[in-house]
Tab-separated table of C-alpha atoms and ligand atoms in Angstrom:
chain	number	residue	atom	x	y	z
A	1	UNK	CA	0.018	0.095	0.028
A	2	UNK	CA	1.133	3.441	-0.610
A	3	UNK	CA	-0.457	6.122	1.900
A	4	UNK	CA	-0.809	9.877	0.642
A	5	UNK	CA	0.338	12.292	3.231
A	6	UNK	CA	-1.870	15.204	2.099
A	7	UNK	CA	-3.389	16.319	5.281
A	8	UNK	CA	-6.780	16.994	3.448
A	9	UNK	CA	-6.762	13.777	1.461
A	10	UNK	CA	-9.956	11.945	1.781
A	11	UNK	CA	-8.922	8.532	0.473
A	12	UNK	CA	-5.180	8.219	1.293
A	13	UNK	CA	-4.733	4.588	0.587
A	14	UNK	CA	-3.319	3.894	-2.918
A	15	UNK	CA	-1.770	0.829	-4.812
A	16	UNK	CA	1.839	-0.105	-4.052
A	17	UNK	CA	3.430	1.593	-7.048
A	18	UNK	CA	1.331	4.522	-7.913
A	19	UNK	CA	3.048	7.699	-8.488
A	20	UNK	CA	0.169	10.204	-7.580
A	21	UNK	CA	-2.833	9.787	-5.461
A	22	UNK	CA	-6.043	8.762	-6.996
A	23	UNK	CA	-8.056	10.609	-4.535
A	24	UNK	CA	-6.298	14.308	-4.294
A	25	UNK	CA	-3.618	14.024	-7.195
A	26	UNK	CA	-0.733	14.888	-5.175
A	27	UNK	CA	2.640	13.032	-5.655
A	28	UNK	CA	2.850	9.977	-3.333
A	29	UNK	CA	6.791	9.826	-3.314
A	30	UNK	CA	8.144	12.449	-0.914
A	31	UNK	CA	11.207	14.102	-2.324
A	32	UNK	CA	10.845	11.719	-5.255
A	33	UNK	CA	12.186	9.057	-2.853
A	34	UNK	CA	10.285	8.335	0.180
A	35	UNK	CA	6.946	6.252	-0.040
A	36	UNK	CA	4.805	6.308	2.898
A	37	UNK	CA	3.022	2.956	3.582
A	38	UNK	CA	0.910	3.572	6.493
A	39	UNK	CA	0.240	5.907	9.428
A	40	UNK	CA	1.882	4.389	12.845
A	41	UNK	CA	1.178	7.697	15.030
A	42	UNK	CA	-0.385	10.986	15.488
A	43	UNK	CA	0.396	13.502	18.145
A	44	UNK	CA	0.155	17.114	18.781
A	45	UNK	CA	3.077	17.867	16.616
A	46	UNK	CA	1.774	15.969	13.291
A	47	UNK	CA	1.699	12.402	12.120
A	48	UNK	CA	4.112	9.784	11.845
A	49	UNK	CA	4.337	7.128	8.838
A	50	UNK	CA	6.132	3.740	8.357
A	51	UNK	CA	7.859	4.120	4.893
A	52	UNK	CA	10.298	2.892	2.305
A	53	UNK	CA	13.233	4.500	0.740
A	54	UNK	CA	12.894	3.623	-2.869
A	55	UNK	CA	16.358	4.809	-3.818
A	56	UNK	CA	18.015	2.022	-1.916
A	57	UNK	CA	18.239	-1.223	-3.596
A	58	UNK	CA	16.791	-3.067	-0.625
A	59	UNK	CA	14.043	-0.533	-0.380
A	60	UNK	CA	14.849	-0.449	3.498
A	61	UNK	CA	12.140	0.861	5.706
A	62	UNK	CA	12.232	4.177	7.801
A	63	UNK	CA	10.069	6.478	9.714
A	64	UNK	CA	8.756	9.930	8.359
A	65	UNK	CA	7.489	12.625	10.676
A	66	UNK	CA	5.115	15.122	9.226
A	67	UNK	CA	5.126	18.265	11.418
A	68	UNK	CA	1.874	20.239	11.125
A	69	UNK	CA	1.758	23.624	11.614
A	70	UNK	CA	-0.749	26.400	11.118
A	71	UNK	CA	1.596	29.363	11.382
A	72	UNK	CA	1.581	32.242	8.976
A	73	UNK	CA	3.743	35.610	8.346
A	74	UNK	CA	6.340	36.151	11.176
A	75	UNK	CA	5.391	33.014	13.041
A	76	UNK	CA	5.979	30.934	9.953
A	77	UNK	CA	9.256	32.409	9.472
A	78	UNK	CA	10.389	31.369	13.046
A	79	UNK	CA	9.081	27.858	12.694
A	80	UNK	CA	11.131	27.357	9.473
A	81	UNK	CA	14.239	28.779	10.946
A	82	UNK	CA	13.698	26.748	14.199
A	83	UNK	CA	13.025	23.678	12.044
A	84	UNK	CA	16.032	23.998	10.207
A	85	UNK	CA	18.266	24.804	13.128
A	86	UNK	CA	16.760	21.701	14.978
A	87	UNK	CA	17.531	19.534	11.788
A	88	UNK	CA	21.220	20.430	11.868
A	89	UNK	CA	21.259	19.591	15.726
A	90	UNK	CA	19.326	16.261	15.407
A	91	UNK	CA	21.988	15.574	12.692
A	92	UNK	CA	24.829	16.051	14.933
A	93	UNK	CA	23.396	13.181	17.288
A	94	UNK	CA	25.318	10.282	15.722
A	95	UNK	CA	24.963	7.696	18.470
A	96	UNK	CA	24.472	3.921	18.285
A	97	UNK	CA	21.303	4.299	20.564
A	98	UNK	CA	19.718	7.305	18.977
A	99	UNK	CA	17.834	6.768	15.539
A	100	UNK	CA	19.878	8.548	12.726
A	101	UNK	CA	18.241	11.368	10.990
A	102	UNK	CA	18.341	10.430	7.164
A	103	UNK	CA	16.708	13.403	5.705
A	104	UNK	CA	15.014	16.660	6.346
A	105	UNK	CA	12.719	18.905	3.883
A	106	UNK	CA	9.813	20.967	3.279
A	107	UNK	CA	7.367	19.984	0.675
A	108	UNK	CA	3.971	21.369	-0.306
A	109	UNK	CA	4.186	23.411	2.941
A	110	UNK	CA	4.735	20.621	5.332
A	111	UNK	CA	8.161	19.690	7.265
A	112	UNK	CA	9.321	16.410	7.037
A	113	UNK	CA	11.985	14.453	9.116
A	114	UNK	CA	12.981	10.962	7.798
A	115	UNK	CA	14.490	8.616	10.681
A	116	UNK	CA	16.101	5.392	10.763
A	117	UNK	CA	13.384	2.699	11.800
A	118	UNK	CA	14.353	0.897	14.797
A	119	UNK	CA	13.090	-2.788	14.781
A	120	UNK	CA	11.691	-3.818	18.216
A	121	UNK	CA	9.394	-3.186	20.942
A	122	UNK	CA	9.227	0.020	23.201
A	123	UNK	CA	9.561	-0.520	27.148
A	124	UNK	CA	5.873	0.505	27.149
A	125	UNK	CA	4.752	-2.205	24.822
A	126	UNK	CA	7.315	-4.490	26.611
A	127	UNK	CA	5.524	-3.711	30.105
A	128	UNK	CA	2.033	-4.500	28.601
A	129	UNK	CA	3.547	-8.113	27.776
A	130	UNK	CA	5.660	-8.985	30.814
A	131	UNK	CA	4.443	-6.590	33.634
A	132	UNK	CA	6.504	-4.887	36.199
A	133	UNK	CA	10.023	-4.824	35.939
A	134	UNK	CA	12.647	-6.137	38.506
A	135	UNK	CA	15.163	-3.924	40.199
A	136	UNK	CA	17.846	-5.674	38.204
A	137	UNK	CA	15.928	-4.537	35.076
A	138	UNK	CA	15.925	-1.070	36.290
A	139	UNK	CA	19.549	-1.010	37.142
A	140	UNK	CA	19.969	-2.119	33.254
A	141	UNK	CA	17.557	0.685	32.016
A	142	UNK	CA	19.686	3.129	33.935
A	143	UNK	CA	23.060	1.995	32.811
A	144	UNK	CA	21.878	1.698	29.083
A	145	UNK	CA	20.290	5.031	28.831
A	146	UNK	CA	22.424	7.587	30.993
A	147	UNK	CA	25.311	7.420	28.686
A	148	UNK	CA	23.008	8.316	25.965
A	149	UNK	CA	21.739	11.222	27.653
A	150	UNK	CA	25.246	12.100	28.694
A	151	UNK	CA	25.703	12.233	24.906
A	152	UNK	CA	22.661	14.364	24.195
A	153	UNK	CA	23.134	16.842	26.793
A	154	UNK	CA	26.861	17.353	25.929
A	155	UNK	CA	25.280	18.693	22.603
A	156	UNK	CA	23.420	21.060	24.262
A	157	UNK	CA	20.063	19.258	23.577
A	158	UNK	CA	17.429	18.132	25.845
A	159	UNK	CA	15.235	15.071	24.591
A	160	UNK	CA	12.067	16.631	26.632
A	161	UNK	CA	10.131	13.417	26.490
A	162	UNK	CA	11.541	10.630	28.282
A	163	UNK	CA	8.806	7.742	28.764
A	164	UNK	CA	8.426	4.178	28.413
A	165	UNK	CA	6.847	4.618	24.899
A	166	UNK	CA	9.933	6.612	23.770
A	167	UNK	CA	12.371	4.096	24.852
A	168	UNK	CA	12.698	1.130	22.432
A	169	UNK	CA	14.486	-2.093	22.883
A	170	UNK	CA	15.980	-2.918	19.568
A	171	UNK	CA	15.706	-6.358	18.116
A	172	UNK	CA	18.122	-8.158	17.710
A	173	UNK	CA	20.649	-6.906	20.402
A	174	UNK	CA	18.579	-5.851	23.027
A	175	UNK	CA	20.239	-2.412	23.466
A	176	UNK	CA	17.958	0.436	24.332
A	177	UNK	CA	17.237	3.185	21.822
A	178	UNK	CA	16.013	6.676	22.869
A	179	UNK	CA	13.364	7.899	20.192
A	180	UNK	CA	11.140	10.697	19.417
A	181	UNK	CA	13.136	13.732	20.522
A	182	UNK	CA	11.042	16.545	21.583
A	183	UNK	CA	12.396	18.948	19.055
A	184	UNK	CA	9.292	18.269	16.574
A	185	UNK	CA	6.949	18.932	19.147
A	186	UNK	CA	9.029	22.106	20.474
A	187	UNK	CA	8.713	23.526	16.841
A	188	UNK	CA	4.863	22.921	16.859
A	189	UNK	CA	4.833	24.570	20.183
A	190	UNK	CA	6.165	27.455	18.692
A	191	UNK	CA	3.874	27.680	16.031
A	192	UNK	CA	1.029	27.334	18.683
A	193	UNK	CA	2.837	29.584	21.305
A	194	UNK	CA	-0.303	31.637	22.436
A	195	UNK	CA	-2.392	28.469	22.714
A	196	UNK	CA	-0.327	26.983	25.533
A	197	UNK	CA	0.759	23.818	23.816
A	198	UNK	CA	3.083	21.628	26.151
A	199	UNK	CA	5.890	19.639	24.980
A	200	UNK	CA	6.415	16.237	26.732
A	201	UNK	CA	4.024	13.842	28.600
A	202	UNK	CA	2.604	15.669	31.805
A	203	UNK	CA	2.820	12.342	33.960
A	204	UNK	CA	6.669	12.383	33.222
A	205	UNK	CA	7.325	15.928	33.217
A	206	UNK	CA	9.515	17.846	35.730
A	207	UNK	CA	8.189	20.922	37.660
A	208	UNK	CA	10.383	23.264	35.815
A	209	UNK	CA	9.615	21.740	32.261
A	210	UNK	CA	5.748	22.122	33.139
A	211	UNK	CA	6.685	25.877	33.728
A	212	UNK	CA	8.205	25.813	30.209
A	213	UNK	CA	12.043	25.736	31.266
A	214	UNK	CA	13.493	22.509	30.269
A	215	UNK	CA	17.200	21.784	31.284
A	216	UNK	CA	19.202	18.531	31.065
A	217	UNK	CA	18.125	17.839	34.708
A	218	UNK	CA	14.588	17.844	33.318
A	219	UNK	CA	15.482	14.609	31.285
A	220	UNK	CA	16.866	12.767	34.504
A	221	UNK	CA	13.761	13.448	36.283
A	222	UNK	CA	11.591	11.971	33.582
A	223	UNK	CA	13.918	8.902	33.318
A	224	UNK	CA	13.441	8.712	37.193
A	225	UNK	CA	9.570	8.699	36.789
A	226	UNK	CA	9.835	6.036	33.909
A	227	UNK	CA	11.802	3.884	36.459
A	228	UNK	CA	9.352	4.129	39.093
A	229	UNK	CA	6.430	3.489	36.621
A	230	UNK	CA	8.141	0.195	35.413
A	231	UNK	CA	8.870	-0.960	38.905
A	232	UNK	CA	5.155	-0.473	40.145
A	233	UNK	CA	2.964	-0.435	36.901
A	234	UNK	CA	1.152	2.440	38.728
A	235	UNK	CA	0.498	5.722	36.735
A	236	UNK	CA	2.908	8.460	37.831
A	237	UNK	CA	-0.200	10.531	38.703
A	238	UNK	CA	-1.032	8.088	41.244
A	239	UNK	CA	2.474	7.555	42.295
A	240	UNK	CA	2.941	11.275	43.504
A	241	UNK	CA	1.243	11.800	47.012
A	242	UNK	CA	0.164	15.404	46.675
A	243	UNK	CA	-0.704	15.841	50.398
A	244	UNK	CA	2.962	15.152	51.555
A	245	UNK	CA	4.337	16.385	48.119
A	246	UNK	CA	6.521	13.378	47.562
A	247	UNK	CA	6.753	10.370	45.386
A	248	UNK	CA	5.332	7.465	47.217
A	249	UNK	CA	6.595	4.714	44.762
A	250	UNK	CA	7.891	2.426	47.688
A	251	UNK	CA	4.328	1.807	48.831
A	252	UNK	CA	3.462	0.391	45.566
A	253	UNK	CA	6.323	-2.160	45.036
A	254	UNK	CA	4.622	-5.499	44.141
A	255	UNK	CA	5.257	-8.324	46.806
A	256	UNK	CA	8.499	-10.126	46.390
A	257	UNK	CA	9.952	-6.978	44.468
A	258	UNK	CA	12.437	-5.147	46.803
A	259	UNK	CA	14.590	-2.257	45.871
A	260	UNK	CA	18.121	-1.982	47.297
A	261	UNK	CA	18.940	1.019	49.391
A	262	UNK	CA	21.510	2.121	46.831
A	263	UNK	CA	18.966	2.075	43.861
A	264	UNK	CA	16.171	3.667	46.162
A	265	UNK	CA	18.609	6.573	46.996
A	266	UNK	CA	19.544	7.104	43.176
A	267	UNK	CA	15.787	6.966	42.165
A	268	UNK	CA	14.885	9.434	44.971
A	269	UNK	CA	17.393	12.038	43.994
A	270	UNK	CA	16.464	11.608	40.298
A	271	UNK	CA	12.895	12.417	41.496
A	272	UNK	CA	13.620	15.510	43.317
A	273	UNK	CA	11.044	18.532	42.665
A	274	UNK	CA	13.855	21.102	43.431
A	275	UNK	CA	16.631	21.301	40.828
A	276	UNK	CA	19.125	21.881	43.261
A	277	UNK	CA	18.402	18.828	45.072
A	278	UNK	CA	18.306	16.544	42.061
A	279	UNK	CA	21.379	15.166	39.976
A	280	UNK	CA	22.821	17.846	38.000
A	281	UNK	CA	23.953	15.793	35.236
A	282	UNK	CA	23.711	12.347	33.758
A	283	UNK	CA	27.603	11.856	34.536
A	284	UNK	CA	26.693	12.339	38.227
A	285	UNK	CA	24.294	9.783	38.325
A	286	UNK	CA	26.565	7.307	36.619
A	287	UNK	CA	29.055	8.082	39.166
A	288	UNK	CA	26.687	7.367	42.006
A	289	UNK	CA	25.683	3.926	40.227
A	290	UNK	CA	29.326	2.913	39.834
A	291	UNK	CA	30.170	4.284	43.623
A	292	UNK	CA	30.060	1.617	46.373
A	293	UNK	CA	26.692	1.379	47.619
A	294	UNK	CA	25.751	4.207	50.414
A	295	UNK	CA	29.258	5.455	50.671
A	296	UNK	CA	28.157	8.056	53.064
A	297	UNK	CA	26.491	5.541	55.241
A	298	UNK	CA	28.965	2.808	55.828
A	299	UNK	CA	32.477	2.175	55.696
A	300	UNK	CA	33.653	-0.255	53.133
A	301	UNK	CA	34.472	-3.653	54.378
A	302	UNK	CA	38.221	-4.102	53.568
A	303	UNK	CA	38.661	-6.881	55.970
A	304	UNK	CA	37.557	-10.404	55.979
A	305	UNK	CA	38.274	-10.856	59.588
A	306	UNK	CA	36.339	-8.948	62.233
A	307	UNK	CA	37.785	-7.222	65.135
A	308	UNK	CA	35.695	-10.081	67.074
A	309	UNK	CA	38.162	-12.573	65.112
A	310	UNK	CA	35.591	-14.100	62.883
A	311	UNK	CA	36.964	-15.175	59.560
A	312	UNK	CA	34.871	-14.479	56.661
A	313	UNK	CA	36.813	-15.955	53.922
A	314	UNK	CA	34.776	-19.072	53.624
A	315	UNK	CA	31.429	-17.290	53.532
A	316	UNK	CA	32.983	-15.007	50.726
A	317	UNK	CA	33.965	-17.995	48.728
A	318	UNK	CA	30.878	-19.786	48.770
A	319	UNK	CA	29.016	-16.666	47.997
A	320	UNK	CA	31.580	-15.944	45.106
A	321	UNK	CA	30.617	-19.442	43.775
A	322	UNK	CA	27.047	-19.186	44.166
A	323	UNK	CA	26.690	-21.826	46.479
A	324	UNK	CA	23.590	-20.360	48.102
A	325	UNK	CA	22.731	-23.112	50.350
A	326	UNK	CA	26.386	-23.810	51.780
A	327	UNK	CA	26.636	-19.825	52.446
A	328	UNK	CA	23.120	-19.873	54.256
A	329	UNK	CA	24.763	-22.613	56.681
A	330	UNK	CA	27.978	-20.752	57.176
A	331	UNK	CA	26.140	-17.539	57.676
A	332	UNK	CA	24.319	-19.129	60.559
A	333	UNK	CA	27.905	-20.346	61.891
A	334	UNK	CA	29.484	-17.004	61.643
A	335	UNK	CA	26.536	-15.350	63.389
A	336	UNK	CA	27.029	-17.523	66.334
A	337	UNK	CA	30.764	-16.908	66.316
A	338	UNK	CA	30.184	-13.186	66.164
A	339	UNK	CA	28.190	-13.383	69.149
A	340	UNK	CA	30.398	-16.075	70.910
A	341	UNK	CA	28.083	-18.583	70.899
A	342	UNK	CA	28.573	-22.302	70.015
A	343	UNK	CA	28.146	-22.719	66.373
A	344	UNK	CA	24.652	-24.333	65.758
A	345	UNK	CA	23.088	-22.381	68.670
A	346	UNK	CA	19.866	-20.401	67.910
A	347	UNK	CA	19.849	-16.765	68.157
A	348	UNK	CA	17.265	-14.808	69.854
A	349	UNK	CA	15.905	-11.125	69.419
A	350	UNK	CA	17.395	-10.024	73.033
A	351	UNK	CA	20.965	-10.881	71.490
A	352	UNK	CA	20.754	-8.710	68.407
A	353	UNK	CA	21.306	-5.365	70.617
A	354	UNK	CA	24.887	-6.518	71.227
A	355	UNK	CA	25.504	-8.153	67.707
A	356	UNK	CA	28.878	-6.409	66.520
A	357	UNK	CA	28.167	-3.884	63.740
A	358	UNK	CA	31.209	-4.621	61.771
A	359	UNK	CA	30.268	-8.566	61.665
A	360	UNK	CA	26.570	-7.668	60.549
A	361	UNK	CA	28.024	-5.564	57.735
A	362	UNK	CA	30.579	-7.787	56.639
A	363	UNK	CA	27.829	-10.651	56.380
A	364	UNK	CA	25.360	-8.167	54.776
A	365	UNK	CA	27.704	-6.734	52.214
A	366	UNK	CA	29.040	-10.118	51.084
A	367	UNK	CA	25.374	-11.314	50.556
A	368	UNK	CA	24.651	-8.183	48.835
A	369	UNK	CA	27.749	-7.963	46.603
A	370	UNK	CA	27.503	-11.524	45.444
A	371	UNK	CA	23.956	-11.556	44.851
A	372	UNK	CA	24.071	-8.260	43.190
A	373	UNK	CA	21.805	-6.773	45.547
A	374	UNK	CA	19.127	-9.708	45.397
A	375	UNK	CA	19.816	-11.204	48.615
A	376	UNK	CA	21.141	-9.915	52.149
A	377	UNK	CA	19.883	-8.321	55.232
A	378	UNK	CA	19.734	-4.675	53.939
A	379	UNK	CA	17.392	-5.937	51.197
A	380	UNK	CA	15.394	-7.886	53.746
A	381	UNK	CA	15.348	-4.843	55.943
A	382	UNK	CA	14.139	-2.642	53.173
A	383	UNK	CA	11.307	-5.298	52.355
A	384	UNK	CA	10.438	-5.480	55.723
A	385	UNK	CA	10.034	-1.648	56.077
A	386	UNK	CA	8.041	-1.390	52.760
A	387	UNK	CA	5.670	-4.181	54.258
A	388	UNK	CA	5.236	-1.554	57.206
A	389	UNK	CA	6.867	-4.162	59.335
A	390	UNK	CA	3.951	-6.643	58.785
A	391	UNK	CA	5.597	-9.981	59.278
A	392	UNK	CA	3.086	-11.978	57.303
A	393	UNK	CA	3.550	-9.488	54.330
A	394	UNK	CA	7.066	-9.738	54.557
A	395	UNK	CA	7.275	-13.573	54.591
A	396	UNK	CA	4.903	-13.450	51.488
A	397	UNK	CA	7.260	-10.891	49.875
A	398	UNK	CA	10.549	-12.857	50.366
A	399	UNK	CA	8.996	-16.171	49.752
A	400	UNK	CA	8.993	-17.589	53.356
A	401	UNK	CA	5.795	-19.737	52.765
A	402	UNK	CA	4.974	-20.280	56.288
A	403	UNK	CA	5.466	-17.415	58.801
A	404	UNK	CA	5.451	-19.554	61.810
A	405	UNK	CA	7.313	-22.692	60.645
A	406	UNK	CA	10.616	-23.456	61.786
A	407	UNK	CA	13.648	-23.704	59.483
A	408	UNK	CA	13.229	-27.286	59.619
A	409	UNK	CA	9.810	-27.193	57.715
A	410	UNK	CA	10.704	-24.219	55.520
A	411	UNK	CA	11.028	-25.024	51.958
A	412	UNK	CA	13.824	-22.686	50.565
A	413	UNK	CA	14.992	-22.031	47.158
A	414	UNK	CA	18.686	-21.754	46.992
A	415	UNK	CA	18.728	-20.223	43.537
A	416	UNK	CA	19.417	-16.455	42.431
A	417	UNK	CA	15.939	-17.049	40.796
A	418	UNK	CA	14.348	-16.934	44.559
A	419	UNK	CA	12.180	-13.814	45.611
A	420	UNK	CA	14.168	-10.765	46.406
A	421	UNK	CA	15.457	-10.994	50.043
A	422	UNK	CA	14.786	-14.941	50.222
A	423	UNK	CA	18.188	-15.468	51.601
A	424	UNK	CA	19.887	-15.564	54.107
A	425	UNK	CA	17.216	-17.641	55.664
A	426	UNK	CA	15.988	-17.626	59.168
A	427	UNK	CA	17.817	-20.778	60.093
A	428	UNK	CA	19.485	-18.797	62.887
A	429	UNK	CA	16.278	-18.082	64.531
A	430	UNK	CA	15.230	-19.657	67.622
A	431	UNK	CA	11.946	-20.512	69.169
A	432	UNK	CA	8.344	-19.771	67.766
A	433	UNK	CA	8.723	-15.787	67.759
A	434	UNK	CA	10.268	-15.492	64.489
A	435	UNK	CA	8.647	-12.102	63.715
A	436	UNK	CA	10.327	-10.623	66.841
A	437	UNK	CA	13.944	-11.972	65.791
A	438	UNK	CA	13.668	-10.520	62.257
A	439	UNK	CA	12.397	-7.269	63.761
A	440	UNK	CA	15.384	-7.245	65.980
A	441	UNK	CA	17.728	-8.054	63.260
A	442	UNK	CA	16.447	-5.089	61.196
A	443	UNK	CA	16.596	-2.625	64.037
A	444	UNK	CA	20.206	-3.655	64.593
A	445	UNK	CA	21.164	-3.365	61.204
A	446	UNK	CA	19.395	0.249	60.988
A	447	UNK	CA	21.313	1.330	64.074
A	448	UNK	CA	24.775	-0.027	62.819
A	449	UNK	CA	24.287	1.782	59.562
A	450	UNK	CA	23.316	5.076	61.486
A	451	UNK	CA	26.209	4.691	63.979
A	452	UNK	CA	28.537	4.450	61.309
A	453	UNK	CA	27.226	7.653	59.524
A	454	UNK	CA	27.658	9.644	62.689
A	455	UNK	CA	31.128	8.462	62.651
B	1	ZN	ZN1	-4.380	12.119	-1.481
């Protein structure tokens, strides 16, 4: 099929090889070269078409964006100038993860941008198919996209419309591609200036962009909103708690999904309303991602023998070798040693107040490090807090199926596919009041990290 791009055309469908539209008589090849096949999108700025480049021997596919503008006179001159200027900018964006601008031209008083077609699926479509993203997937989204934003911002450009629908996962290869720069929308907004057209998607837009002052950090904000939407599946409108003026995304994490304190901190800082509180650049976020988790809150563990004399080499080796079950057993053993109790003794809530912070941190950091944030006491504590310290909900979240069972009857999964926070298990807990012991461990962990912070 050949699709007529004339805005007023009543019957735009034409046969494959026609040169002129049978309905309105306009040429069907744009620039004598690009044949539109069908319309794939329509927005405030105009229409998008899937097209073929008839000049290329393989007639490769491309995307045509038609900018619609009602401007006249001085306004039109401004729009034309902006269009040309921005086409030059877009042309400078030569990056593997940005669709290449293939052509830009004006024809029949319409502006056109021709772009490389990215085969694949947007994250919005991916979300529709498979549901919420895990924390690991969100790390990957951040790590994949931040370098692209770094590149875009270094060219004094701002994307202005980052959202799941504008992030494509390319097939094959799986890398993420940032599509649909807000440039086209910006031009149209200029044409419609006095009608108050906004560029971008309100749900994902930073406060300063809403007021018409987009800066590079506005893209970072939208990326943060994208992440919390993908993590929770809740519309950003509902994730923002207007009464307390904060993003309440943690309250909506599905059961079994935890977010490490490190990732949580990064998301929170991306989502700051005040520009001064937010990350200033993509580079700054990448540095935070690559830094030691929570650098300000705890000293990095640089010893495998604690001051109490407990040797953690064996635990480290087992975790590094992904021998989760043996590591779980050894975790119980080192916990006993840290409290100077015989290996195999049960631990009770009252004992956690004197649990040496250094030992607790070493155990926690080793689990966190070798499971890439999937297991560990910190993760368990985070989930416990997310569940409002409701022990039943906590057990459901981490996949401990019987809240009141003893370790002997508990069915555990010793694999990285287990729910987040599943391990270390509660092997160590004595008596029947498991909820009390877990609460005490969580409280001790919080104290330990805070004590280090005061240091
Ligand atoms: Zn026509």
